[in-house]
């Protein structure tokens, strides 16, 4: 098969979990014997294909045609809908990895923590999203664009049964049999946990969804423990990051985002990973920590529990006391062997249903 993979235009400028998942999906499809090209453009020419490197973001041409287009991201509908329409206009079917959760319903307004700035923080964000949706979607709002993308897809791949059920609730007209759950995976870890650093680690973009503000408040009570927060401000969350800096006690240290190899070392040396996010689907850093045998403090939200089960130390992200209790329990737990988790969520294993589904999609015409 000849496949075109597409994602948001800044997938490599602002890499996230979807970027890693996309790269691993490309690898899995190529290992299964399929030709995969990548374009981050909105409306590439679908008349031909080339074997471009996954990080190029450009599709060059050849005399063939694509069997189907593989889209990523329902969270950028103004861009994704153009890619979807472009595929259908050329008579090419598409599938979708949704990577979706309605963040505005998941993150309470109190998480922004600046009462006099909430309107300034939220309304411009909402206005920008509406303008982008209307401009890119021919006058439709964001949810209407998302519904159009889902309706046109041959197959939709949520990352958990919780994400699938969330999509079915929010978009009730989409048939249930269109969804095939494809789990997130993890690469075999380069090392197992050592814990020699003796610190708690929080990794990821700093912003309301990741909930670092409640986390640093919790560490006022954990004054004998060290917390290392590694990451840059999420897009548009510079004000939030400054509030986190102001609220942090002396036992909290901050570092800018680091390369993956360095993050692996930081994880191995950590006493525990702490990710008290309001929603995760789940976070890939938590999966890497679990695969290394590092204790994980995570939020008690459905997508997270489905992955980690009894391995996690769960907290209520809105309750700093709950975060304190979970951190104390994780800190006393010690490290374990993470190889069973790594094997269970090996990328090749978890992506096998996706490969079968896309092959069946093409066979069915």
XYZ file of N, CA and C in Angstrom, residues 46-319:
822
model
N -2.050 14.823 -4.172
C -2.185 13.403 -3.859
C -2.027 12.510 -5.079
N -1.482 13.044 -6.158
C -1.361 12.246 -7.375
C -0.156 11.326 -7.365
N 0.759 11.473 -6.392
C 1.941 10.620 -6.379
C 2.528 10.480 -5.007
N 3.555 9.664 -4.860
C 4.144 9.350 -3.564
C 5.655 9.221 -3.679
N 6.341 9.480 -2.593
C 7.787 9.251 -2.536
C 8.142 8.731 -1.169
N 9.275 8.092 -1.045
C 9.724 7.594 0.248
C 10.531 8.680 0.938
N 9.838 9.684 1.473
C 10.495 10.804 2.140
C 10.785 10.440 3.583
N 11.836 11.013 4.183
C 12.096 10.759 5.602
C 10.963 11.301 6.452
N 10.687 10.634 7.563
C 9.526 10.978 8.374
C 9.581 12.381 8.916
N 10.764 12.965 9.083
C 10.869 14.290 9.680
C 10.834 15.419 8.662
N 10.682 15.107 7.372
C 10.782 16.160 6.364
C 9.537 17.017 6.281
N 8.352 16.405 6.488
C 7.108 17.160 6.387
C 6.723 17.508 4.980
N 7.429 17.010 3.973
C 7.145 17.318 2.577
C 6.854 16.033 1.813
N 5.917 16.127 0.890
C 5.617 14.988 0.034
C 6.088 15.292 -1.373
N 7.016 14.504 -1.896
C 7.407 14.651 -3.284
C 6.656 13.610 -4.110
N 6.815 13.665 -5.445
C 5.885 12.914 -6.261
C 6.519 11.833 -7.115
N 5.661 10.967 -7.583
C 5.998 9.809 -8.359
C 4.764 9.523 -9.218
N 4.783 8.503 -10.012
C 3.681 8.302 -10.945
C 2.481 7.606 -10.329
N 2.583 7.098 -9.093
C 1.483 6.358 -8.505
C 0.487 7.247 -7.794
N -0.479 6.628 -7.110
C -1.439 7.351 -6.289
C -1.462 6.721 -4.909
N -2.004 7.449 -3.949
C -2.108 6.940 -2.591
C -3.303 6.008 -2.465
N -3.125 4.958 -1.684
C -4.253 4.085 -1.361
C -5.133 4.715 -0.293
N -4.515 5.418 0.643
C -5.295 6.184 1.619
C -4.394 7.189 2.319
N -5.044 8.125 2.994
C -4.366 9.149 3.788
C -4.601 8.830 5.256
N -3.558 8.981 6.063
C -3.643 8.742 7.508
C -3.494 10.094 8.196
N -4.578 10.572 8.807
C -4.583 11.875 9.468
C -4.366 11.726 10.967
N -3.696 12.720 11.545
C -3.527 12.815 12.988
C -4.191 14.089 13.483
N -4.817 13.999 14.634
C -5.219 15.163 15.420
C -6.586 15.738 15.092
N -7.512 15.447 15.987
C -8.823 16.086 15.955
C -8.803 17.393 16.743
N -7.691 17.677 17.417
C -7.594 18.891 18.236
C -7.195 20.114 17.428
N -6.855 19.921 16.162
C -6.542 21.044 15.265
C -7.482 20.975 14.060
N -8.790 21.099 14.280
C -9.748 20.787 13.210
C -9.689 21.706 12.009
N -9.346 22.984 12.211
C -9.309 23.896 11.068
C -8.250 23.468 10.062
N -7.181 22.846 10.545
C -6.135 22.343 9.655
C -6.485 20.947 9.151
N -6.897 20.078 10.070
C -7.169 18.687 9.709
C -8.317 18.574 8.722
N -9.324 19.445 8.839
C -10.461 19.347 7.911
C -10.035 19.659 6.486
N -9.065 20.532 6.318
C -8.564 20.822 4.970
C -7.846 19.598 4.400
N -7.103 18.903 5.249
C -6.441 17.680 4.805
C -7.467 16.607 4.455
N -8.518 16.503 5.282
C -9.565 15.511 5.024
C -10.308 15.819 3.724
N -10.690 17.077 3.551
C -11.398 17.461 2.326
C -10.521 17.265 1.094
N -9.245 17.548 1.243
C -8.319 17.370 0.123
C -8.251 15.901 -0.294
N -8.217 15.007 0.699
C -8.191 13.575 0.389
C -9.452 13.156 -0.361
N -10.613 13.548 0.159
C -11.869 13.143 -0.470
C -12.025 13.756 -1.853
N -11.540 14.981 -2.002
C -11.624 15.644 -3.312
C -10.836 14.871 -4.369
N -9.759 14.212 -3.942
C -8.952 13.406 -4.858
C -9.414 11.951 -4.904
N -10.523 11.649 -4.229
C -11.031 10.286 -4.239
C -10.220 9.311 -3.415
N -9.497 9.826 -2.407
C -8.646 8.986 -1.563
C -9.285 8.867 -0.179
N -9.549 7.659 0.315
C -10.114 7.521 1.662
C -9.087 7.901 2.723
N -9.580 8.223 3.908
C -8.652 8.531 5.001
C -9.093 7.872 6.291
N -8.099 7.625 7.153
C -8.328 7.175 8.521
C -7.783 8.255 9.449
N -8.117 8.159 10.723
C -7.775 9.231 11.666
C -7.337 8.675 13.005
N -6.169 9.105 13.489
C -5.820 8.951 14.904
C -6.291 10.216 15.604
N -7.277 10.082 16.462
C -7.984 11.263 16.974
C -7.170 12.079 17.968
N -6.395 11.432 18.857
C -5.589 12.135 19.868
C -6.437 13.249 20.482
N -7.573 12.892 21.055
C -8.581 13.905 21.391
C -9.091 13.773 22.821
N -9.268 14.947 23.437
C -10.100 15.087 24.627
C -10.565 16.533 24.650
N -11.802 16.745 25.029
C -12.330 18.107 25.106
C -11.707 18.788 26.322
N -10.625 19.517 26.087
C -9.845 20.085 27.186
C -10.619 21.135 27.957
N -11.488 21.871 27.291
C -12.215 22.930 27.991
C -13.191 22.355 29.013
N -13.651 21.123 28.794
C -14.513 20.489 29.789
C -13.694 19.786 30.866
N -12.437 19.449 30.555
C -11.607 18.704 31.500
C -10.874 19.601 32.480
N -10.460 20.792 32.035
C -9.675 21.696 32.874
C -10.595 22.763 33.455
N -10.815 22.775 34.770
C -11.714 23.770 35.362
C -11.129 25.171 35.277
N -12.008 26.164 35.250
C -11.516 27.541 35.124
C -10.650 27.932 36.312
N -10.895 27.290 37.474
C -10.090 27.626 38.650
C -8.614 27.293 38.444
N -8.316 26.378 37.510
C -6.926 25.993 37.273
C -6.098 27.146 36.746
N -6.768 28.151 36.171
C -6.019 29.284 35.630
C -5.567 30.237 36.731
N -6.290 30.223 37.859
C -5.831 30.839 39.101
C -5.657 32.347 39.092
N -6.077 33.030 38.066
C -5.921 34.483 38.041
C -7.302 35.090 37.841
N -8.112 35.229 38.889
C -9.490 35.667 38.709
C -9.635 36.902 37.841
N -8.789 37.912 38.027
C -8.977 39.124 37.231
C -8.445 38.954 35.809
N -7.708 37.850 35.579
C -7.150 37.629 34.246
C -7.820 36.477 33.505
N -8.796 35.817 34.141
C -9.421 34.667 33.494
C -10.055 35.061 32.167
N -10.784 36.158 32.170
C -11.424 36.583 30.918
C -10.379 36.880 29.853
N -9.307 37.574 30.271
C -8.248 37.885 29.301
C -7.545 36.619 28.821
N -7.430 35.624 29.703
C -6.733 34.394 29.330
C -7.594 33.493 28.456
N -8.886 33.379 28.796
C -9.744 32.417 28.121
C -10.435 32.976 26.894
N -10.972 34.184 26.986
C -11.736 34.708 25.855
C -10.893 34.893 24.603
N -9.687 35.458 24.692
C -8.887 35.540 23.469
C -8.580 34.166 22.887
N -8.289 33.195 23.762
C -8.012 31.851 23.269
C -9.228 31.308 22.522
N -10.412 31.486 23.131
C -11.631 31.000 22.494
C -11.887 31.734 21.188
N -11.686 33.067 21.219
C -11.924 33.855 20.005
C -10.989 33.435 18.880
N -9.718 33.200 19.223
C -8.753 32.777 18.202
C -9.166 31.439 17.610
N -9.625 30.514 18.447
C -10.026 29.202 17.948
C -11.231 29.318 17.029
N -12.181 30.186 17.389
C -13.358 30.374 16.541
C -12.954 30.957 15.196
N -12.092 31.990 15.237
C -11.653 32.625 13.986
C -10.930 31.620 13.104
N -10.028 30.826 13.698
C -9.296 29.838 12.911
C -10.245 28.806 12.319
N -11.207 28.365 13.125
C -12.142 27.363 12.636
C -12.979 27.907 11.490
N -13.473 29.134 11.650
C -14.301 29.722 10.602
C -13.495 29.959 9.337
N -12.249 30.409 9.505
C -11.415 30.708 8.341
C -11.048 29.430 7.601
N -10.676 28.381 8.349
C -10.234 27.153 7.700
C -11.365 26.230 7.318
N -12.522 26.386 7.946
C -13.590 25.417 7.741
C -14.781 25.916 6.970
N -14.637 27.034 6.283
C -15.726 27.515 5.446
C -16.934 27.968 6.237
N -16.708 28.598 7.400
C -17.817 29.144 8.165
C -18.317 28.248 9.277
N -17.785 27.029 9.424
C -18.230 26.119 10.470
C -17.478 26.381 11.774
N -18.128 26.085 12.901
C -17.464 26.149 14.189
C -16.608 24.913 14.417
N -15.842 24.938 15.520
C -14.865 23.882 15.775
C -15.499 22.506 15.903
N -16.567 22.393 16.698
C -17.172 21.076 16.892
C -17.785 20.547 15.600
N -18.340 21.427 14.786
C -18.888 21.001 13.495
C -17.786 20.475 12.581
N -16.616 21.121 12.619
C -15.488 20.636 11.826
C -15.038 19.260 12.313
N -14.970 19.094 13.628
C -14.567 17.805 14.179
C -15.555 16.712 13.778
N -16.838 17.034 13.808
C -17.852 16.058 13.397
C -17.695 15.694 11.919
N -17.408 16.686 11.093
C -17.200 16.427 9.663
C -16.001 15.505 9.439
N -14.912 15.754 10.161
C -13.711 14.925 10.023
C -14.016 13.481 10.419
N -14.687 13.300 11.549
C -15.034 11.958 12.017
C -15.972 11.255 11.043
N -16.956 11.984 10.545
C -17.941 11.383 9.649
C -17.305 10.894 8.353
N -16.295 11.613 7.871
C -15.666 11.241 6.606
C -14.619 10.155 6.711
N -14.161 9.852 7.939
C -13.088 8.868 8.124
C -13.612 7.446 7.955
N -12.809 6.605 7.320
C -13.162 5.185 7.227
C -12.995 4.499 8.577
N -11.988 4.934 9.331
C -11.674 4.326 10.616
C -11.124 5.408 11.527
N -11.453 5.345 12.816
C -10.937 6.299 13.796
C -10.228 5.505 14.893
N -9.011 5.953 15.244
C -8.185 5.234 16.210
C -7.995 6.060 17.482
N -8.885 5.932 18.476
C -8.632 6.562 19.779
C -7.575 5.770 20.544
N -6.960 6.424 21.537
C -5.873 5.800 22.291
C -6.337 5.005 23.505
N -7.634 4.975 23.767
C -8.151 4.211 24.903
C -9.654 4.047 24.731
N -10.222 3.100 25.469
C -11.680 2.970 25.450
C -12.329 4.217 26.042
N -11.648 4.859 27.000
C -12.188 6.092 27.582
C -12.271 7.194 26.533
N -11.225 7.325 25.693
C -11.263 8.329 24.628
C -12.355 7.993 23.615
N -12.475 6.713 23.274
C -13.546 6.308 22.357
C -14.914 6.684 22.913
N -15.162 6.362 24.179
C -16.461 6.660 24.778
C -16.694 8.161 24.870
N -15.631 8.919 25.130
C -15.729 10.382 25.169
C -16.126 10.924 23.793
N -15.535 10.389 22.752
C -15.884 10.804 21.388
C -17.324 10.434 21.055
N -17.748 9.234 21.448
C -19.118 8.803 21.161
C -20.139 9.655 21.901
N -19.789 10.106 23.097
C -20.690 10.987 23.845
C -20.768 12.361 23.202
N -19.628 12.872 22.807
C -19.586 14.225 22.240
C -20.079 14.269 20.791
N -19.896 13.182 20.065
C -20.303 13.124 18.651
C -21.177 11.880 18.465
N -22.385 11.944 18.970
C -23.240 10.757 19.082
C -23.722 10.220 17.742
N -23.606 10.990 16.669
C -24.070 10.513 15.361
C -23.032 9.642 14.648
N -21.821 9.560 15.180
C -20.767 8.765 14.548
C -20.932 7.297 14.956
N -20.991 6.368 14.004
C -21.203 4.948 14.340
C -20.092 4.387 15.224
N -20.486 3.594 16.198
C -19.523 3.012 17.135
C -18.534 2.086 16.428
N -19.003 1.371 15.390
C -18.124 0.399 14.744
C -17.040 1.046 13.889
N -17.058 2.365 13.788
C -15.991 3.073 13.077
C -14.721 3.170 13.924
N -14.853 2.978 15.239
C -13.736 3.179 16.160
C -12.986 1.875 16.427
N -11.667 1.945 16.345
C -10.785 0.836 16.717
C -9.764 1.394 17.705
N -9.803 0.918 18.943
C -8.884 1.429 19.966
C -7.464 0.963 19.654
N -6.549 1.925 19.546
C -5.128 1.649 19.324
C -4.356 2.328 20.451
N -3.765 1.545 21.315
C -3.118 2.079 22.509
C -1.835 2.824 22.169
N -1.474 3.744 23.045
C -0.148 4.344 22.971
C 0.890 3.298 23.360
N 2.088 3.484 22.882
C 3.138 2.527 23.190
C 4.348 3.187 23.818
N 5.375 2.390 24.006
C 6.611 2.884 24.607
C 7.775 2.117 23.988
N 8.874 2.813 23.754
C 10.080 2.152 23.257
C 10.754 1.384 24.392
N 11.466 0.315 24.076
C 12.223 -0.377 25.132
C 13.157 0.614 25.822
N 13.095 0.719 27.146
C 13.905 1.735 27.836
C 15.392 1.455 27.729
N 16.161 2.540 27.640
C 17.616 2.406 27.547
C 18.225 1.990 28.876
N 17.491 2.200 29.970
C 17.992 1.843 31.298
C 16.813 1.639 32.230
N 17.061 0.972 33.342
C 16.049 0.806 34.370
C 16.296 1.813 35.494
N 15.298 1.956 36.345
C 15.348 2.962 37.400
C 16.496 2.703 38.373
N 17.102 3.814 38.827
C 18.140 3.754 39.859
C 17.731 4.550 41.099
N 17.059 5.684 40.869
C 16.590 6.498 41.977
C 17.670 7.214 42.739
N 18.872 7.290 42.168
C 20.000 7.851 42.908
C 19.898 9.355 43.104
N 19.060 10.024 42.310
C 18.925 11.473 42.451
C 18.084 11.886 43.636
N 17.171 11.013 44.053
C 16.374 11.283 45.240
C 15.341 12.377 45.099
N 14.969 12.748 43.884
C 14.003 13.832 43.670
C 12.738 13.307 42.990
N 11.667 14.054 43.154
C 10.456 13.833 42.369
C 10.598 14.632 41.072
N 10.129 14.054 39.980
C 10.282 14.686 38.671
C 8.923 14.930 38.036
N 8.728 16.131 37.507
C 7.553 16.451 36.691
C 8.064 16.908 35.330
N 7.635 16.244 34.262
C 8.149 16.542 32.923
C 7.000 16.886 31.990
N 7.179 17.943 31.204
C 6.163 18.300 30.217
C 5.950 19.792 30.144
N 5.176 20.202 29.160
C 4.876 21.621 28.981
C 4.168 22.173 30.212
N 4.528 23.377 30.604
C 3.959 23.995 31.803
C 2.705 24.764 31.412
N 1.577 24.359 31.984
C 0.311 25.000 31.660
C -0.809 24.447 32.518
N -2.001 25.048 32.452
C -3.109 24.633 33.312
C -3.472 23.156 33.197
N -3.417 22.588 31.995
C -3.784 21.174 31.845
C -2.839 20.272 32.630
N -1.557 20.612 32.644
C -0.575 19.788 33.361
C -0.578 20.059 34.862
N -1.154 21.219 35.271
C -1.480 21.435 36.685
C -0.268 21.597 37.599
N 0.788 22.213 37.091
C 1.982 22.385 37.940
C 1.734 23.331 39.110
N 0.755 24.213 38.996
C 0.497 25.152 40.090
C 0.050 24.421 41.353
N -0.892 23.497 41.227
C -1.288 22.709 42.392
C -0.147 21.820 42.875
N 0.691 21.386 41.952
C 1.815 20.532 42.343
C 2.810 21.287 43.217
N 3.199 22.494 42.827
C 4.176 23.227 43.649
C 3.557 23.617 44.989
N 2.257 23.853 45.022
C 1.601 24.124 46.308
C 1.695 22.909 47.221
N 1.544 21.720 46.633
C 1.647 20.505 47.437
C 3.031 20.373 48.058
N 4.056 20.837 47.355
C 5.420 20.677 47.865
C 5.780 21.689 48.944
N 4.886 22.606 49.279
C 5.056 23.383 50.507
C 4.938 22.447 51.704
N 4.069 21.445 51.600
C 3.900 20.477 52.687
C 4.930 19.354 52.608
N 5.486 19.140 51.442
C 6.527 18.118 51.281
C 7.897 18.791 51.323
N 8.121 19.568 52.376
C 9.298 20.438 52.406
C 10.608 19.681 52.594
N 10.547 18.394 52.920
C 11.768 17.595 53.026
C 12.088 16.864 51.721
N 11.235 17.024 50.735
C 11.439 16.389 49.433
C 11.840 17.432 48.393
N 12.496 16.976 47.330
C 12.875 17.844 46.219
C 11.988 17.544 45.020
N 11.603 18.598 44.329
C 10.822 18.463 43.098
C 11.576 19.152 41.972
N 11.767 18.443 40.881
C 12.386 19.005 39.682
C 11.330 19.062 38.580
N 11.031 20.262 38.101
C 10.076 20.453 37.007
C 10.864 20.779 35.743
N 10.696 19.949 34.720
C 11.433 20.110 33.464
C 10.440 20.379 32.339
N 10.574 21.538 31.708
C 9.689 21.851 30.589
C 9.607 23.344 30.348
N 9.099 23.697 29.194
C 8.863 25.089 28.830
C 7.378 25.397 28.940
N 7.038 26.662 28.845
C 5.630 27.053 28.879
C 4.895 26.469 27.684
N 3.705 25.935 27.928
C 2.843 25.528 26.818
C 2.468 26.762 26.010
N 2.044 26.551 24.787
C 1.718 27.671 23.902
C 0.671 28.579 24.555
N 0.997 29.850 24.724
C 0.070 30.811 25.306
C -0.024 30.774 26.817
N 0.861 30.016 27.487
C 0.756 29.834 28.939
C 1.920 30.464 29.703
N 2.524 31.487 29.131
C 3.654 32.141 29.798
C 3.236 32.757 31.129
N 2.043 33.335 31.199
C 1.561 33.933 32.445
C 1.365 32.860 33.512
N 0.834 31.734 33.108
C 0.663 30.627 34.046
C 2.020 30.169 34.582
N 3.008 30.045 33.712
C 4.324 29.598 34.149
C 4.914 30.556 35.180
N 4.733 31.855 34.980
C 5.231 32.827 35.951
C 4.544 32.650 37.300
N 3.247 32.335 37.270
C 2.531 32.091 38.522
C 3.074 30.851 39.226
N 3.431 29.830 38.468
C 4.031 28.626 39.047
C 5.369 28.968 39.695
N 6.178 29.764 39.012
C 7.466 30.186 39.582
C 7.257 30.913 40.904
N 6.286 31.830 40.934
C 6.045 32.623 42.153
C 5.559 31.756 43.304
N 4.763 30.736 42.988
C 4.160 29.912 44.037
C 5.092 28.823 44.555
N 6.193 28.573 43.869
C 7.057 27.441 44.212
C 7.863 27.705 45.476
N 7.926 26.729 46.386
C 8.789 26.858 47.568
C 10.246 26.590 47.193
N 11.185 26.784 48.128
C 12.618 26.627 47.813
C 13.024 25.213 47.405
N 12.242 24.210 47.762
C 12.612 22.826 47.428
C 12.161 22.411 46.023
N 11.710 23.379 45.227
C 11.307 23.109 43.839
C 12.309 23.767 42.897
N 12.811 22.996 41.941
C 13.780 23.480 40.948
C 13.166 23.383 39.557
N 13.524 24.321 38.690
C 13.003 24.341 37.319
C 14.147 24.224 36.317
N 13.883 23.487 35.237
C 14.805 23.429 34.101
C 13.995 23.504 32.812
N 14.589 24.091 31.808
C 13.952 24.110 30.494
C 13.916 22.698 29.919
N 13.108 22.521 28.882
C 12.993 21.215 28.235
C 14.361 20.707 27.790
N 14.559 19.404 27.905
C 15.847 18.789 27.571
C 15.627 17.728 26.496
N 16.680 17.340 25.767
C 16.558 16.260 24.780
C 16.115 14.955 25.432
N 15.541 14.077 24.624
C 14.969 12.846 25.158
C 16.000 11.995 25.893
N 17.210 11.917 25.378
C 18.239 11.098 26.030
C 18.544 11.609 27.435
N 18.569 12.928 27.596
C 18.819 13.508 28.917
C 17.628 13.282 29.839
N 16.414 13.348 29.274
C 15.222 13.091 30.082
C 15.217 11.651 30.589
N 15.691 10.726 29.790
C 15.766 9.327 30.214
C 16.642 9.181 31.450
N 17.768 9.879 31.473
C 18.663 9.837 32.631
C 17.982 10.453 33.851
N 17.302 11.588 33.653
C 16.590 12.228 34.762
C 15.508 11.308 35.322
N 14.798 10.605 34.439
C 13.772 9.658 34.888
C 14.392 8.523 35.697
N 15.488 7.978 35.204
C 16.119 6.848 35.894
C 16.586 7.229 37.290
N 16.998 8.474 37.473
C 17.508 8.929 38.766
C 16.410 9.416 39.710
N 15.187 9.543 39.223
C 14.103 10.116 40.031
C 13.569 9.125 41.061
N 13.148 9.659 42.188
C 12.453 8.851 43.185
C 11.082 8.438 42.658
N 10.417 9.369 41.952
C 9.113 9.095 41.344
C 8.826 10.171 40.311
N 8.000 9.839 39.335
C 7.493 10.819 38.378
C 6.133 11.295 38.861
N 5.893 12.611 38.806
C 4.617 13.179 39.259
C 3.971 13.906 38.088
N 2.793 13.446 37.671
C 2.055 14.062 36.563
C 0.594 14.247 36.991
N 0.285 15.282 37.786
C -1.079 15.457 38.292
C -1.983 16.221 37.318
N -1.956 15.835 36.048
C -2.679 16.563 35.002
C -4.189 16.410 35.163
N -4.916 17.405 34.674
C -6.374 17.298 34.669
C -6.850 16.271 33.659
N -6.102 16.063 32.603
C -6.411 14.996 31.659
C -5.129 14.577 30.948
N -4.949 13.284 30.784
C -3.879 12.712 29.968
C -4.480 11.543 29.199
N -3.840 11.172 28.086
C -4.460 10.132 27.253
C -3.646 8.862 27.009
N -2.675 8.427 27.788
C -2.020 9.065 28.917
C -0.733 9.745 28.462
N -0.007 10.352 29.389
C 1.249 10.998 29.050
C 2.332 9.978 28.725
N 3.077 10.244 27.655
C 4.132 9.308 27.269
C 5.272 9.277 28.282
N 5.510 10.393 28.987
C 6.571 10.373 30.000
C 6.215 9.421 31.139
N 4.927 9.356 31.497
C 4.506 8.412 32.533
C 4.667 6.974 32.048
N 4.398 6.734 30.772
C 4.583 5.387 30.228
C 6.063 5.001 30.227
N 6.919 5.946 29.875
C 8.356 5.667 29.894
C 8.831 5.387 31.314
N 8.317 6.167 32.269
C 8.693 5.936 33.668
C 8.258 4.546 34.121
N 7.019 4.163 33.796
C 6.526 2.844 34.193
C 7.356 1.732 33.564
N 7.782 1.939 32.310
C 8.601 0.934 31.628
C 9.990 0.820 32.243
N 10.429 1.878 32.930
C 11.738 1.867 33.586
C 11.651 1.408 35.037
N 10.427 1.228 35.549
C 10.261 0.824 36.932
C 10.228 1.964 37.917
N 10.054 3.200 37.426
C 9.972 4.375 38.295
C 8.534 4.512 38.803
N 8.309 4.679 40.109
C 6.952 4.905 40.599
C 6.334 6.140 39.945
N 5.035 6.097 39.672
C 4.372 7.214 39.002
C 3.188 7.703 39.825
N 3.138 9.021 40.004
C 1.979 9.685 40.603
C 1.192 10.299 39.459
N -0.030 9.830 39.264
C -0.851 10.262 38.138
C -2.266 10.553 38.621
N -3.036 11.204 37.777
C -4.386 11.622 38.155
C -5.387 10.486 37.983
N -6.423 10.522 38.806
C -7.445 9.480 38.767
C -8.485 9.783 37.690
N -8.036 9.817 36.439
C -8.928 10.050 35.303
C -8.939 8.790 34.445
N -10.069 8.482 33.775
C -10.238 7.179 33.117
C -9.138 6.766 32.151
N -8.662 7.630 31.223
C -7.642 7.137 30.293
C -6.366 6.685 30.995
N -6.041 7.335 32.110
C -4.796 7.020 32.820
C -4.903 5.673 33.529
N -5.991 5.454 34.257
C -6.133 4.198 35.003
C -6.171 3.000 34.063
N -6.754 3.178 32.883
C -6.839 2.074 31.925
C -5.458 1.560 31.536
N -4.468 2.423 31.539
C -3.106 2.024 31.181
C -2.328 1.479 32.373
N -2.422 2.155 33.505
C -1.493 1.858 34.599
C -2.076 0.961 35.683
N -3.387 0.921 35.820
C -3.983 0.048 36.815
C -3.359 0.232 38.184
N -2.954 -0.877 38.791
C -2.406 -0.835 40.150
C -0.973 -0.313 40.217
N -0.358 -0.030 39.070
C 1.008 0.503 39.084
C 1.049 1.960 39.531
N -0.049 2.677 39.355
C -0.050 4.104 39.632
C -0.402 4.442 41.069
N 0.081 5.600 41.518
C -0.338 6.203 42.782
C -1.207 7.394 42.385
N -2.501 7.295 42.686
C -3.471 8.199 42.071
C -3.828 9.365 42.977
N -4.058 10.517 42.328
C -4.420 11.723 43.065
C -5.568 12.429 42.361
N -6.246 13.274 43.112
C -7.236 14.194 42.560
C -6.473 15.449 42.152
N -6.423 15.784 40.859
C -5.591 16.921 40.438
C -6.027 18.259 41.009
N -7.286 18.362 41.424
C -7.761 19.617 41.985
C -7.538 19.758 43.478
N -6.957 18.755 44.108
C -6.804 18.726 45.565
C -5.325 18.543 45.907
